[in-house]
C-alpha cells in the first residue's frame, strides 16, 4: 500500500526520557513534515525537509531534533521529555510547494509523558 | 502562527441534511485545502482550490473561495453518519518556505442517523 507510515502509534514514557518516532513514505514525495496536534486539535508545523534538507524549523525547543536519512524517511528524536510534550505527532509528505497538491498524513503517534 | 479560523466550531445535523463549514484566513494564499480527521486517525486530504478558482466540486463536496473576503466554505450535501469527523481548512502560500500548510482550528461535525 502506498502510504505514510509512522511508528509507534502510542508512546507512554516518563519525564526526562529520550524517545524517537519514525516516519516513512513510499509515495515518491520530495518533502516531509512533522506536525504537532494538541489536546484542542490545533495542528502546528514543527519541521519540514525537502530531499533530506531542512527547510522549515519553527519555534520548537531544541530538545526536538529531526533527522532525514533519505527523502523517504523523516524521524523525530525528543530529548528530556516534558509533560507539555504530550500530544499527537503527525508525519506528512507532499510534493514541494503546496501548489503540487495535498499532504498525505500518517496515522499519528500519541505521546503521553507521565 | 494560526492562519485559519473556522466556523462553527461544532455542528450537529441529521443524516440527509447539508453541512456547511466556513474558514477565514489572514494572509495571501496560493491555495486552500480541506482535510477530514476521523477520531483517533490522521488527516485525509479532501479537496484543493487554487487562489484563481472560485468553486470546486468533488462528489458530495463543494468548496468555494472568495479571496477578496479571505474566506472559504465547504458544503457537504446529503450528509451521512460516516461523515462524522473533524474538518480542517489549511492555507498554502508561495511565500511559505517549503510550501507549509497552516491549519485552522477545525469544525467538529456530528451527523446523527
PDB file of C-alpha atoms in Angstrom:
ATOM      1  CA  UNK A   1       0.000   0.000   0.000  1.00  0.00           C
ATOM      2  CA  UNK A   2       1.231   3.498  -0.775  1.00  0.00           C
ATOM      3  CA  UNK A   3       1.181   5.488   2.394  1.00  0.00           C
ATOM      4  CA  UNK A   4       2.891   7.428   5.110  1.00  0.00           C
ATOM      5  CA  UNK A   5       3.597   5.114   7.997  1.00  0.00           C
ATOM      6  CA  UNK A   6       4.822   6.186  11.391  1.00  0.00           C
ATOM      7  CA  UNK A   7       5.793   4.180  14.440  1.00  0.00           C
ATOM      8  CA  UNK A   8       4.999   3.730  17.191  1.00  0.00           C
ATOM      9  CA  UNK A   9       1.289   4.510  17.279  1.00  0.00           C
ATOM     10  CA  UNK A  10       1.320   5.001  21.044  1.00  0.00           C
ATOM     11  CA  UNK A  11       4.183   6.038  23.266  1.00  0.00           C
ATOM     12  CA  UNK A  12       3.951   6.373  27.034  1.00  0.00           C
ATOM     13  CA  UNK A  13       7.107   7.448  28.798  1.00  0.00           C
ATOM     14  CA  UNK A  14       8.381   9.178  31.879  1.00  0.00           C
ATOM     15  CA  UNK A  15       9.591  12.739  32.119  1.00  0.00           C
ATOM     16  CA  UNK A  16      13.243  13.123  31.322  1.00  0.00           C
ATOM     17  CA  UNK A  17      13.418  10.176  28.949  1.00  0.00           C
ATOM     18  CA  UNK A  18      14.559  10.363  25.324  1.00  0.00           C
ATOM     19  CA  UNK A  19      12.357   8.873  22.615  1.00  0.00           C
ATOM     20  CA  UNK A  20      12.161   8.645  18.836  1.00  0.00           C
ATOM     21  CA  UNK A  21       9.315   8.476  16.354  1.00  0.00           C
ATOM     22  CA  UNK A  22       9.941   7.085  12.889  1.00  0.00           C
ATOM     23  CA  UNK A  23       8.225   8.010   9.643  1.00  0.00           C
ATOM     24  CA  UNK A  24       8.460   6.553   6.164  1.00  0.00           C
ATOM     25  CA  UNK A  25       6.647   7.345   2.938  1.00  0.00           C
ATOM     26  CA  UNK A  26       6.578   5.328  -0.270  1.00  0.00           C
ATOM     27  CA  UNK A  27       4.716   7.890  -2.343  1.00  0.00           C
ATOM     28  CA  UNK A  28       7.766   9.316  -4.045  1.00  0.00           C
ATOM     29  CA  UNK A  29       7.166  12.710  -2.436  1.00  0.00           C
ATOM     30  CA  UNK A  30      10.139  15.008  -2.039  1.00  0.00           C
ATOM     31  CA  UNK A  31       9.011  16.854   1.087  1.00  0.00           C
ATOM     32  CA  UNK A  32       8.180  15.546   4.550  1.00  0.00           C
ATOM     33  CA  UNK A  33       6.828  17.277   7.623  1.00  0.00           C
ATOM     34  CA  UNK A  34       6.255  16.882  11.324  1.00  0.00           C
ATOM     35  CA  UNK A  35       3.131  18.417  12.837  1.00  0.00           C
ATOM     36  CA  UNK A  36       2.058  18.506  16.466  1.00  0.00           C
ATOM     37  CA  UNK A  37      -1.642  18.333  17.363  1.00  0.00           C
ATOM     38  CA  UNK A  38      -2.533  19.487  20.838  1.00  0.00           C
ATOM     39  CA  UNK A  39      -5.479  18.479  23.013  1.00  0.00           C
ATOM     40  CA  UNK A  40      -7.658  21.131  21.321  1.00  0.00           C
ATOM     41  CA  UNK A  41      -6.865  19.582  17.932  1.00  0.00           C
ATOM     42  CA  UNK A  42      -4.783  22.570  16.860  1.00  0.00           C
ATOM     43  CA  UNK A  43      -2.177  21.467  14.302  1.00  0.00           C
ATOM     44  CA  UNK A  44       1.141  23.267  14.247  1.00  0.00           C
ATOM     45  CA  UNK A  45       4.020  22.592  11.911  1.00  0.00           C
ATOM     46  CA  UNK A  46       7.318  21.747  13.538  1.00  0.00           C
ATOM     47  CA  UNK A  47       9.731  20.819  10.771  1.00  0.00           C
ATOM     48  CA  UNK A  48       9.907  20.265   7.049  1.00  0.00           C
ATOM     49  CA  UNK A  49      12.530  18.520   4.964  1.00  0.00           C
ATOM     50  CA  UNK A  50      12.910  18.618   1.206  1.00  0.00           C
ATOM     51  CA  UNK A  51      15.182  15.958  -0.277  1.00  0.00           C
ATOM     52  CA  UNK A  52      16.895  15.474   3.092  1.00  0.00           C
ATOM     53  CA  UNK A  53      17.433  19.219   3.558  1.00  0.00           C
ATOM     54  CA  UNK A  54      15.842  21.051   6.472  1.00  0.00           C
ATOM     55  CA  UNK A  55      13.734  23.886   5.074  1.00  0.00           C
ATOM     56  CA  UNK A  56      11.318  24.706   7.880  1.00  0.00           C
ATOM     57  CA  UNK A  57      12.229  24.830  11.525  1.00  0.00           C
ATOM     58  CA  UNK A  58       9.512  26.531  13.503  1.00  0.00           C
ATOM     59  CA  UNK A  59       9.977  27.758  17.042  1.00  0.00           C
ATOM     60  CA  UNK A  60      10.464  24.342  18.544  1.00  0.00           C
ATOM     61  CA  UNK A  61      12.629  23.598  21.609  1.00  0.00           C
ATOM     62  CA  UNK A  62      15.988  22.235  20.573  1.00  0.00           C
ATOM     63  CA  UNK A  63      15.159  19.093  22.543  1.00  0.00           C
ATOM     64  CA  UNK A  64      13.369  18.134  19.325  1.00  0.00           C
ATOM     65  CA  UNK A  65      15.733  17.027  16.588  1.00  0.00           C
ATOM     66  CA  UNK A  66      14.545  15.777  13.232  1.00  0.00           C
ATOM     67  CA  UNK A  67      16.684  13.569  11.057  1.00  0.00           C
ATOM     68  CA  UNK A  68      16.166  12.632   7.426  1.00  0.00           C
ATOM     69  CA  UNK A  69      18.479   9.835   6.267  1.00  0.00           C
ATOM     70  CA  UNK A  70      16.889   9.907   2.812  1.00  0.00           C
ATOM     71  CA  UNK A  71      13.918  11.591   1.209  1.00  0.00           C
ATOM     72  CA  UNK A  72      11.603   8.714   2.117  1.00  0.00           C
ATOM     73  CA  UNK A  73      12.292   8.905   5.846  1.00  0.00           C
ATOM     74  CA  UNK A  74      11.936  11.598   8.469  1.00  0.00           C
ATOM     75  CA  UNK A  75      12.446  10.684  12.092  1.00  0.00           C
ATOM     76  CA  UNK A  76      11.871  12.791  15.176  1.00  0.00           C
ATOM     77  CA  UNK A  77      14.008  12.445  18.277  1.00  0.00           C
ATOM     78  CA  UNK A  78      12.964  14.104  21.506  1.00  0.00           C
ATOM     79  CA  UNK A  79      15.358  14.540  24.422  1.00  0.00           C
ATOM     80  CA  UNK A  80      14.485  15.140  28.056  1.00  0.00           C
ATOM     81  CA  UNK A  81      10.757  14.742  27.585  1.00  0.00           C
ATOM     82  CA  UNK A  82       8.473  17.113  29.464  1.00  0.00           C
ATOM     83  CA  UNK A  83       4.807  16.863  30.427  1.00  0.00           C
ATOM     84  CA  UNK A  84       3.966  19.560  27.873  1.00  0.00           C
ATOM     85  CA  UNK A  85       5.289  17.395  25.067  1.00  0.00           C
ATOM     86  CA  UNK A  86       2.238  15.167  25.419  1.00  0.00           C
ATOM     87  CA  UNK A  87       0.368  15.448  22.126  1.00  0.00           C
ATOM     88  CA  UNK A  88      -0.273  13.606  18.890  1.00  0.00           C
ATOM     89  CA  UNK A  89       2.570  13.933  16.399  1.00  0.00           C
ATOM     90  CA  UNK A  90       1.811  13.570  12.720  1.00  0.00           C
ATOM     91  CA  UNK A  91       4.192  12.946   9.890  1.00  0.00           C
ATOM     92  CA  UNK A  92       3.118  14.040   6.412  1.00  0.00           C
ATOM     93  CA  UNK A  93       4.539  14.204   2.924  1.00  0.00           C
ATOM     94  CA  UNK A  94       3.878  16.085  -0.300  1.00  0.00           C
ATOM     95  CA  UNK A  95       5.483  17.312  -3.475  1.00  0.00           C
ATOM     96  CA  UNK A  96       7.331  20.537  -2.730  1.00  0.00           C
ATOM     97  CA  UNK A  97       5.161  23.588  -2.867  1.00  0.00           C
ATOM     98  CA  UNK A  98       1.574  23.440  -1.773  1.00  0.00           C
ATOM     99  CA  UNK A  99       0.561  24.038  -5.351  1.00  0.00           C
ATOM    100  CA  UNK A 100       1.604  20.496  -6.012  1.00  0.00           C
ATOM    101  CA  UNK A 101      -1.350  19.028  -4.213  1.00  0.00           C
ATOM    102  CA  UNK A 102      -2.412  17.915  -0.804  1.00  0.00           C
ATOM    103  CA  UNK A 103      -0.475  16.369   2.003  1.00  0.00           C
ATOM    104  CA  UNK A 104      -0.652  12.705   2.868  1.00  0.00           C
ATOM    105  CA  UNK A 105      -0.629  12.200   6.618  1.00  0.00           C
ATOM    106  CA  UNK A 106       0.429   9.277   8.725  1.00  0.00           C
ATOM    107  CA  UNK A 107      -1.965   7.953  11.340  1.00  0.00           C
ATOM    108  CA  UNK A 108      -0.188   9.757  14.168  1.00  0.00           C
ATOM    109  CA  UNK A 109       1.814   8.911  17.282  1.00  0.00           C
ATOM    110  CA  UNK A 110       0.078   9.653  20.564  1.00  0.00           C
ATOM    111  CA  UNK A 111       2.814  10.613  23.011  1.00  0.00           C
ATOM    112  CA  UNK A 112       1.971  10.664  26.705  1.00  0.00           C
ATOM    113  CA  UNK A 113       4.588  11.884  29.129  1.00  0.00           C
ATOM    114  CA  UNK A 114       3.937  10.940  32.760  1.00  0.00           C
TER     115      UNK A 114
ATOM    116  CA  UNK B   1       1.064  31.125  13.734  1.00  0.00           C
ATOM    117  CA  UNK B   2      -2.552  30.275  13.229  1.00  0.00           C
ATOM    118  CA  UNK B   3      -3.987  31.280   9.875  1.00  0.00           C
ATOM    119  CA  UNK B   4      -7.455  29.851   9.549  1.00  0.00           C
ATOM    120  CA  UNK B   5     -10.418  30.488  11.725  1.00  0.00           C
ATOM    121  CA  UNK B   6     -13.223  28.025  11.288  1.00  0.00           C
ATOM    122  CA  UNK B   7     -16.852  28.482  11.945  1.00  0.00           C
ATOM    123  CA  UNK B   8     -18.748  26.884  13.513  1.00  0.00           C
ATOM    124  CA  UNK B   9     -16.508  25.049  15.957  1.00  0.00           C
ATOM    125  CA  UNK B  10     -19.101  22.298  16.205  1.00  0.00           C
ATOM    126  CA  UNK B  11     -22.038  21.336  14.017  1.00  0.00           C
ATOM    127  CA  UNK B  12     -24.675  18.686  14.645  1.00  0.00           C
ATOM    128  CA  UNK B  13     -27.109  17.690  11.904  1.00  0.00           C
ATOM    129  CA  UNK B  14     -29.366  14.813  10.869  1.00  0.00           C
ATOM    130  CA  UNK B  15     -28.457  12.379   8.153  1.00  0.00           C
ATOM    131  CA  UNK B  16     -29.525  13.648   4.756  1.00  0.00           C
ATOM    132  CA  UNK B  17     -29.107  17.311   5.662  1.00  0.00           C
ATOM    133  CA  UNK B  18     -26.419  19.531   4.206  1.00  0.00           C
ATOM    134  CA  UNK B  19     -23.473  20.690   6.297  1.00  0.00           C
ATOM    135  CA  UNK B  20     -21.696  23.975   5.690  1.00  0.00           C
ATOM    136  CA  UNK B  21     -18.407  24.920   7.294  1.00  0.00           C
ATOM    137  CA  UNK B  22     -16.619  28.207   6.875  1.00  0.00           C
ATOM    138  CA  UNK B  23     -12.984  29.194   7.021  1.00  0.00           C
ATOM    139  CA  UNK B  24     -11.421  32.638   7.140  1.00  0.00           C
ATOM    140  CA  UNK B  25      -7.748  33.423   6.762  1.00  0.00           C
ATOM    141  CA  UNK B  26      -5.472  36.408   7.105  1.00  0.00           C
ATOM    142  CA  UNK B  27      -2.713  36.469   4.518  1.00  0.00           C
ATOM    143  CA  UNK B  28      -2.396  35.999   0.760  1.00  0.00           C
ATOM    144  CA  UNK B  29      -2.630  32.405  -0.325  1.00  0.00           C
ATOM    145  CA  UNK B  30      -1.699  30.215  -3.250  1.00  0.00           C
ATOM    146  CA  UNK B  31      -4.310  27.618  -2.458  1.00  0.00           C
ATOM    147  CA  UNK B  32      -6.666  26.456   0.249  1.00  0.00           C
ATOM    148  CA  UNK B  33      -7.240  22.840   1.169  1.00  0.00           C
ATOM    149  CA  UNK B  34      -9.786  20.950   3.238  1.00  0.00           C
ATOM    150  CA  UNK B  35      -8.997  17.880   5.297  1.00  0.00           C
ATOM    151  CA  UNK B  36     -11.052  15.410   7.295  1.00  0.00           C
ATOM    152  CA  UNK B  37      -9.908  13.760  10.502  1.00  0.00           C
ATOM    153  CA  UNK B  38     -11.800  10.864  11.969  1.00  0.00           C
ATOM    154  CA  UNK B  39     -11.411  10.323  15.685  1.00  0.00           C
ATOM    155  CA  UNK B  40      -8.008   8.882  16.523  1.00  0.00           C
ATOM    156  CA  UNK B  41      -6.843   8.921  12.906  1.00  0.00           C
ATOM    157  CA  UNK B  42      -4.668  11.012  10.627  1.00  0.00           C
ATOM    158  CA  UNK B  43      -5.893  13.751   8.344  1.00  0.00           C
ATOM    159  CA  UNK B  44      -7.209  12.892   4.919  1.00  0.00           C
ATOM    160  CA  UNK B  45      -6.979  15.363   2.061  1.00  0.00           C
ATOM    161  CA  UNK B  46     -10.406  16.135   0.607  1.00  0.00           C
ATOM    162  CA  UNK B  47     -10.053  18.913  -1.912  1.00  0.00           C
ATOM    163  CA  UNK B  48      -7.736  21.728  -3.003  1.00  0.00           C
ATOM    164  CA  UNK B  49      -8.855  25.007  -4.513  1.00  0.00           C
ATOM    165  CA  UNK B  50      -6.370  27.415  -6.040  1.00  0.00           C
ATOM    166  CA  UNK B  51      -6.441  31.158  -5.491  1.00  0.00           C
ATOM    167  CA  UNK B  52      -7.628  31.785  -9.053  1.00  0.00           C
ATOM    168  CA  UNK B  53     -10.580  29.412  -8.664  1.00  0.00           C
ATOM    169  CA  UNK B  54     -13.918  30.314  -7.135  1.00  0.00           C
ATOM    170  CA  UNK B  55     -15.644  26.977  -6.814  1.00  0.00           C
ATOM    171  CA  UNK B  56     -14.760  23.323  -6.962  1.00  0.00           C
ATOM    172  CA  UNK B  57     -16.724  20.102  -6.672  1.00  0.00           C
ATOM    173  CA  UNK B  58     -15.770  16.590  -5.701  1.00  0.00           C
ATOM    174  CA  UNK B  59     -18.572  14.109  -5.248  1.00  0.00           C
ATOM    175  CA  UNK B  60     -20.813  15.431  -2.439  1.00  0.00           C
ATOM    176  CA  UNK B  61     -18.303  18.154  -1.593  1.00  0.00           C
ATOM    177  CA  UNK B  62     -18.483  21.717  -2.847  1.00  0.00           C
ATOM    178  CA  UNK B  63     -15.834  24.250  -1.945  1.00  0.00           C
ATOM    179  CA  UNK B  64     -15.969  27.965  -2.608  1.00  0.00           C
ATOM    180  CA  UNK B  65     -13.214  30.511  -2.261  1.00  0.00           C
ATOM    181  CA  UNK B  66     -13.574  34.273  -2.013  1.00  0.00           C
ATOM    182  CA  UNK B  67     -10.114  35.802  -1.972  1.00  0.00           C
ATOM    183  CA  UNK B  68     -11.493  39.326  -1.586  1.00  0.00           C
ATOM    184  CA  UNK B  69     -13.081  38.299   1.712  1.00  0.00           C
ATOM    185  CA  UNK B  70     -10.305  35.831   2.543  1.00  0.00           C
ATOM    186  CA  UNK B  71     -12.826  33.116   3.178  1.00  0.00           C
ATOM    187  CA  UNK B  72     -13.802  29.663   2.012  1.00  0.00           C
ATOM    188  CA  UNK B  73     -16.693  27.342   2.648  1.00  0.00           C
ATOM    189  CA  UNK B  74     -17.067  23.581   2.489  1.00  0.00           C
ATOM    190  CA  UNK B  75     -20.505  22.179   1.764  1.00  0.00           C
ATOM    191  CA  UNK B  76     -21.233  18.501   2.266  1.00  0.00           C
ATOM    192  CA  UNK B  77     -24.525  17.573   0.665  1.00  0.00           C
ATOM    193  CA  UNK B  78     -26.804  14.717   1.725  1.00  0.00           C
ATOM    194  CA  UNK B  79     -24.680  14.003   4.778  1.00  0.00           C
ATOM    195  CA  UNK B  80     -24.196  10.506   6.131  1.00  0.00           C
ATOM    196  CA  UNK B  81     -23.323   9.223   9.585  1.00  0.00           C
ATOM    197  CA  UNK B  82     -19.916   8.282   8.162  1.00  0.00           C
ATOM    198  CA  UNK B  83     -19.229  11.988   7.532  1.00  0.00           C
ATOM    199  CA  UNK B  84     -18.921  12.478  11.295  1.00  0.00           C
ATOM    200  CA  UNK B  85     -15.401  13.828  11.765  1.00  0.00           C
ATOM    201  CA  UNK B  86     -13.389  16.996  12.286  1.00  0.00           C
ATOM    202  CA  UNK B  87     -12.876  19.124   9.200  1.00  0.00           C
ATOM    203  CA  UNK B  88      -9.903  21.443   8.808  1.00  0.00           C
ATOM    204  CA  UNK B  89      -9.077  24.118   6.307  1.00  0.00           C
ATOM    205  CA  UNK B  90      -5.433  24.758   5.545  1.00  0.00           C
ATOM    206  CA  UNK B  91      -3.809  27.532   3.557  1.00  0.00           C
ATOM    207  CA  UNK B  92      -0.746  27.321   1.401  1.00  0.00           C
ATOM    208  CA  UNK B  93       1.263  30.302   0.291  1.00  0.00           C
ATOM    209  CA  UNK B  94       4.041  30.728  -2.197  1.00  0.00           C
ATOM    210  CA  UNK B  95       5.847  32.833   0.360  1.00  0.00           C
ATOM    211  CA  UNK B  96       5.893  29.946   2.816  1.00  0.00           C
ATOM    212  CA  UNK B  97       9.112  28.033   2.791  1.00  0.00           C
ATOM    213  CA  UNK B  98       8.681  24.553   1.511  1.00  0.00           C
ATOM    214  CA  UNK B  99       5.014  25.077   0.947  1.00  0.00           C
ATOM    215  CA  UNK B 100       3.980  24.543   4.519  1.00  0.00           C
ATOM    216  CA  UNK B 101       0.288  24.426   5.235  1.00  0.00           C
ATOM    217  CA  UNK B 102      -1.185  26.408   8.076  1.00  0.00           C
ATOM    218  CA  UNK B 103      -4.252  24.808   9.582  1.00  0.00           C
ATOM    219  CA  UNK B 104      -7.373  26.234  11.139  1.00  0.00           C
ATOM    220  CA  UNK B 105      -8.838  25.027  14.418  1.00  0.00           C
ATOM    221  CA  UNK B 106     -11.306  22.733  12.744  1.00  0.00           C
ATOM    222  CA  UNK B 107     -15.043  22.129  12.810  1.00  0.00           C
ATOM    223  CA  UNK B 108     -16.394  19.058  14.556  1.00  0.00           C
ATOM    224  CA  UNK B 109     -19.246  17.657  12.520  1.00  0.00           C
ATOM    225  CA  UNK B 110     -21.660  15.166  14.019  1.00  0.00           C
ATOM    226  CA  UNK B 111     -24.182  13.523  11.696  1.00  0.00           C
ATOM    227  CA  UNK B 112     -26.918  11.695  13.533  1.00  0.00           C
ATOM    228  CA  UNK B 113     -28.575   8.709  11.874  1.00  0.00           C
TER     229      UNK B 113
END
